[in-house]
Amino acid sequence: MPDSLPTLPIPQAAGIGLRSAHIAEMLSRRPSAGWLEVHAENYMGDSAVVTALETLRRIYPLSVHGVGLSLGSASGLDLEHLERLRRVCVRFEPDLVSEHLAWSVADGAYLNDLLPLRYDKAALAIVSRNVEQVQDKLKRRILIENLSAYIEFSGSTMTEAEFLAELVKRTGCGLLLDVNNVYVSAHNLGFDAAEFINVLPAEAIGEVHLAGHATNDVGDDTVLIDDHGSRVPPAVWSLYAGAIEKFGPRPTLIEWDTDVPALDVLLGEAMWADMLAAMIAFRKRREAFAPGGQTGTSIQGKVLPFEREAPRGRMPVLAAFDAIKPARPAGDHHAWTKRHVAA
């Protein structure tokens, strides 16, 4: 491994999660992709996939996403695991490093799940201490991801979004906004998804995740499961469109962990994310020059038809394109165009 890697900062564009099924094809084809993200725990030893990532890291910008730190553990962090994460960061020099706002360790046993916290001052002190320890060890800012939830603690004194905003103030960490997690949790727990995003400090959001989810009917209720096993659905695209409308483009990852499809499907989803962000940016630039054109700073319900479904045969993302498409004034199209060009 060379002593230093090329400087490849992650662009304000869409990337894909690198999965083992696609590594050989990525090495042979080297397709156009904004950047790659890997799970840290898969690259903490020495193996063929680690060697492959050393090659890919010289071609693509890289983000490292952890799932095992258990930042909500009151007993403190597993220092051996933290040291392994530090070595991964030294080895691959990722531009972004992230972890979850969750706990997953009890009495020294890993529970193979990401469990929610009680959002109160005591938990905030614990998570802040752990985040600061991680940042001191890695000598870098880390991004903290919001969780997909199915239950919540009745004793919470703040929302998850408020908790994350306070965590940013205390530690200087950044945020990884998982839009699918927001949508899943909002549906399951009954809160407003757009308001959740409005509460987050926009300047702290360093990355966005997009994914699909499963729908389970339980009696008369419907529970959404964050399984990362399908295309990004229309409602999540629409929520993403509103988020990008609010805080501008961010590095955006397409996650797909179960029923992993062909590589070109992932690359296609990333392409849609780039096109949607570009369309929003273009519209905002045009509005800035239009008479009386103003861009809002919060997510408006009219931009986010959350339950809108794509017509049969259409790509899900097209629902989001329809949602943000400005209405064309009645009358002659050419006359309208001339008025705006003249303006």
XYZ file of C-alpha atoms in Angstrom:
343
model
C 0.000 0.000 0.000
C 1.477 3.415 -0.935
C 2.257 5.772 1.948
C -0.251 8.320 0.697
C -3.405 8.244 -1.388
C -4.585 10.788 -3.936
C -6.768 13.578 -2.584
C -10.268 12.663 -3.750
C -12.810 14.760 -1.867
C -16.389 13.537 -2.060
C -18.398 15.723 -4.445
C -21.869 17.166 -3.893
C -23.190 14.296 -5.978
C -24.569 10.787 -5.679
C -22.535 7.692 -4.879
C -23.281 4.047 -4.173
C -22.668 1.644 -1.336
C -19.957 -0.808 -2.395
C -21.140 -4.379 -1.921
C -19.050 -7.534 -2.310
C -21.173 -8.731 -5.253
C -20.040 -5.724 -7.282
C -16.349 -5.456 -6.400
C -15.034 -7.480 -9.350
C -17.194 -5.544 -11.813
C -16.151 -2.216 -10.293
C -12.508 -3.191 -10.752
C -12.943 -4.358 -14.351
C -15.396 -1.736 -15.642
C -14.516 1.216 -13.451
C -17.912 2.802 -14.178
C -18.725 6.423 -13.587
C -19.786 6.815 -9.968
C -19.632 9.933 -7.823
C -18.096 8.104 -4.857
C -18.214 4.888 -2.833
C -19.162 4.074 0.739
C -18.176 0.945 2.659
C -19.074 -0.481 6.055
C -16.027 -0.090 8.254
C -16.432 -3.465 9.932
C -15.976 -5.298 6.606
C -12.486 -3.856 6.125
C -10.851 -4.194 9.534
C -8.676 -7.186 8.636
C -6.724 -8.419 5.634
C -8.557 -10.126 2.795
C -9.152 -9.966 -0.932
C -11.890 -7.360 -0.534
C -9.552 -5.136 1.487
C -6.937 -5.361 -1.253
C -9.595 -4.533 -3.832
C -10.682 -1.468 -1.876
C -7.084 -0.230 -1.837
C -7.258 -0.183 -5.645
C -10.727 1.356 -5.840
C -9.777 4.026 -3.300
C -7.267 5.378 -5.809
C -10.057 5.772 -8.387
C -13.106 6.847 -6.382
C -13.630 9.162 -3.398
C -14.437 7.092 -0.315
C -16.687 7.304 2.738
C -16.492 4.882 5.683
C -19.742 4.071 7.493
C -19.602 2.318 10.868
C -22.279 0.149 12.438
C -20.577 -1.140 15.581
C -19.433 1.731 17.824
C -22.644 1.771 19.914
C -22.423 5.492 20.623
C -25.343 5.283 23.045
C -23.622 2.851 25.424
C -23.532 4.260 28.976
C -20.632 1.916 29.820
C -18.436 3.608 27.235
C -16.955 2.584 23.930
C -15.211 -0.645 23.020
C -11.678 0.757 22.752
C -10.413 -2.171 20.705
C -13.162 -1.633 18.144
C -12.417 2.092 18.085
C -8.743 1.330 17.436
C -9.704 -0.946 14.538
C -11.800 1.875 13.100
C -8.840 4.242 13.462
C -6.657 1.840 11.491
C -9.253 1.650 8.716
C -9.251 5.440 8.504
C -5.457 5.590 8.407
C -5.309 2.884 5.753
C -7.925 4.248 3.379
C -7.988 7.972 4.236
C -11.738 8.381 3.643
C -13.145 11.836 3.136
C -16.172 11.103 5.361
C -16.634 8.861 8.412
C -20.048 8.225 9.930
C -21.858 6.249 12.631
C -25.400 5.809 13.976
C -27.206 7.446 16.842
C -27.888 4.104 18.480
C -26.724 1.496 20.957
C -26.034 -2.152 20.155
C -23.978 -3.571 23.040
C -25.235 -4.997 26.338
C -22.966 -6.648 28.935
C -20.242 -6.960 26.318
C -22.475 -8.752 23.797
C -23.228 -7.250 20.392
C -26.933 -7.463 19.596
C -26.654 -7.237 15.789
C -29.138 -4.377 15.729
C -29.213 -0.600 15.990
C -31.479 0.293 18.902
C -32.992 3.689 19.724
C -32.145 5.858 22.722
C -34.233 7.704 25.229
C -33.777 11.299 24.120
C -33.056 13.265 27.290
C -30.227 15.210 28.937
C -28.651 12.123 30.497
C -28.451 10.312 27.152
C -27.183 13.480 25.477
C -24.290 13.649 27.953
C -23.397 9.999 27.303
C -23.520 10.253 23.516
C -21.633 13.568 23.546
C -18.847 12.005 25.625
C -18.611 9.038 23.262
C -18.675 11.153 20.097
C -15.939 13.416 21.454
C -13.830 10.352 22.269
C -14.245 9.027 18.730
C -13.370 12.380 17.170
C -10.319 12.747 19.400
C -9.150 9.237 18.483
C -9.705 9.644 14.746
C -8.591 13.277 14.736
C -11.509 14.222 12.519
C -15.156 15.210 12.642
C -17.603 12.336 12.264
C -21.163 12.363 10.955
C -23.995 10.963 13.078
C -26.927 9.243 11.341
C -30.553 9.382 12.461
C -32.129 6.011 13.134
C -35.062 4.102 11.655
C -37.365 3.385 14.603
C -40.271 1.107 15.406
C -40.701 1.946 19.097
C -39.849 4.946 21.248
C -39.242 5.625 24.942
C -42.099 7.344 26.753
C -39.571 9.152 28.982
C -37.938 11.139 26.176
C -37.917 14.889 26.801
C -36.891 15.884 23.271
C -37.322 14.568 19.755
C -34.555 12.745 17.913
C -34.094 15.790 15.661
C -33.741 18.096 18.676
C -31.307 15.622 20.238
C -29.166 15.605 17.084
C -29.177 19.405 16.900
C -27.963 19.612 20.511
C -25.331 16.945 19.839
C -23.931 19.080 17.012
C -23.706 22.093 19.348
C -21.917 20.135 22.070
C -19.421 18.146 20.007
C -19.005 19.884 16.661
C -19.932 16.647 14.900
C -21.763 16.619 11.591
C -24.935 14.832 10.579
C -25.738 12.098 8.107
C -29.363 12.627 7.122
C -30.920 9.286 6.199
C -34.078 10.387 4.394
C -35.498 6.873 4.250
C -35.014 6.506 8.008
C -36.887 9.755 8.591
C -39.774 8.577 6.453
C -39.903 5.110 8.039
C -39.759 6.476 11.590
C -42.306 9.202 10.855
C -44.761 6.626 9.555
C -44.190 4.149 12.379
C -44.179 6.664 15.245
C -46.596 9.242 13.876
C -44.554 12.434 13.551
C -44.092 14.896 10.689
C -41.153 13.899 8.468
C -40.682 17.337 6.924
C -40.653 19.020 10.327
C -37.981 16.560 11.510
C -35.688 17.751 8.713
C -36.527 21.417 9.344
C -35.272 21.085 12.932
C -31.831 19.813 11.892
C -29.027 22.398 11.477
C -28.604 22.456 7.697
C -24.951 23.491 7.860
C -24.114 20.314 9.814
C -25.510 17.902 7.211
C -22.501 16.418 5.441
C -24.122 13.431 3.743
C -27.527 12.054 2.779
C -28.675 8.426 2.492
C -31.458 7.159 0.225
C -32.863 3.627 0.245
C -35.961 1.524 -0.133
C -38.051 -0.028 2.603
C -40.491 -2.897 3.054
C -44.142 -2.664 4.062
C -45.524 -5.103 6.640
C -49.195 -5.323 7.575
C -49.688 -6.094 11.277
C -53.376 -6.433 11.986
C -54.968 -3.129 11.064
C -51.619 -1.328 11.122
C -48.887 -1.002 8.533
C -45.266 -1.021 9.702
C -42.436 0.118 7.460
C -39.168 -1.833 7.726
C -35.854 -0.234 6.774
C -34.534 -3.204 4.796
C -32.548 -1.439 2.040
C -33.925 -4.001 -0.386
C -35.597 -2.073 -3.201
C -35.556 1.097 -5.267
C -36.041 4.414 -3.504
C -39.852 4.810 -3.359
C -41.752 7.924 -4.517
C -42.447 9.203 -0.997
C -38.743 9.098 -0.096
C -37.759 10.798 -3.359
C -40.265 13.543 -2.584
C -38.928 14.004 0.950
C -35.403 14.133 -0.478
C -36.477 16.770 -2.998
C -37.826 18.922 -0.178
C -34.633 18.471 1.839
C -32.401 19.482 -1.086
C -34.726 22.417 -1.704
C -34.073 23.507 1.875
C -30.323 23.073 2.323
C -28.886 22.538 -1.146
C -27.017 19.590 -2.674
C -25.093 17.181 -0.464
C -23.128 13.988 -1.121
C -25.954 11.462 -1.484
C -25.625 7.696 -1.147
C -27.804 4.992 -2.653
C -27.981 2.157 -0.074
C -29.002 -1.360 -1.094
C -28.122 -4.211 1.271
C -30.675 -7.006 0.733
C -31.721 -8.542 -2.589
C -28.780 -6.641 -4.060
C -29.461 -5.940 -7.763
C -27.133 -5.557 -10.724
C -24.571 -2.782 -10.418
C -26.244 -0.771 -13.173
C -29.431 -0.538 -11.097
C -27.515 1.167 -8.289
C -25.756 3.463 -10.737
C -29.136 4.304 -12.269
C -30.604 5.267 -8.888
C -27.577 7.505 -8.292
C -28.137 9.103 -11.696
C -31.740 9.929 -10.740
C -30.547 11.539 -7.509
C -28.088 13.701 -9.438
C -30.733 14.696 -11.970
C -33.254 15.587 -9.286
C -30.734 17.727 -7.396
C -29.675 19.437 -10.641
C -33.291 20.176 -11.537
C -33.904 21.778 -8.143
C -30.715 23.856 -8.409
C -31.671 25.017 -11.912
C -35.146 26.011 -10.796
C -33.784 27.962 -7.825
C -31.338 29.840 -10.062
C -34.140 30.681 -12.468
C -36.403 31.863 -9.657
C -33.629 34.102 -8.365
C -33.795 36.068 -11.620
C -37.573 35.928 -12.075
C -39.686 38.896 -10.943
C -40.615 38.338 -7.313
C -39.003 34.869 -7.338
C -38.105 33.747 -3.840
C -36.892 30.374 -2.624
C -38.238 29.184 0.710
C -36.081 27.982 3.588
C -38.343 25.273 4.953
C -39.864 22.168 3.499
C -43.384 22.924 2.328
C -46.110 20.311 2.258
C -46.993 21.256 -1.316
C -43.540 20.066 -2.409
C -43.858 16.744 -0.660
C -46.810 14.589 -1.663
C -45.593 11.853 0.700
C -48.154 9.240 -0.168
C -48.075 9.836 -3.891
C -47.364 6.696 -5.868
C -45.775 6.516 -9.278
C -48.143 5.387 -12.048
C -47.598 1.799 -13.109
C -44.628 1.461 -15.421
C -42.923 4.703 -14.371
C -39.717 5.036 -12.379
C -40.463 5.997 -8.735
C -38.277 9.094 -8.863
C -40.533 10.642 -11.518
C -43.107 11.332 -8.806
C -40.588 13.664 -7.194
C -39.874 15.348 -10.524
C -43.618 15.933 -10.922
C -43.825 17.283 -7.382
C -41.244 20.024 -7.929
C -42.106 20.829 -11.553
C -43.219 24.473 -11.758
C -46.596 25.099 -13.350
C -46.407 26.658 -16.807
C -48.517 29.808 -17.126
C -51.540 29.534 -19.335
C -51.212 30.908 -22.828
C -48.487 30.830 -25.400
C -45.349 29.024 -24.234
C -43.059 31.087 -26.443
C -44.481 34.348 -25.147
C -43.901 33.172 -21.545
C -40.328 32.198 -22.387
C -39.639 35.574 -24.001
C -40.973 37.437 -20.946
C -38.631 35.550 -18.622
C -35.615 35.855 -20.909
C -36.248 39.568 -21.209
C -36.523 39.845 -17.436
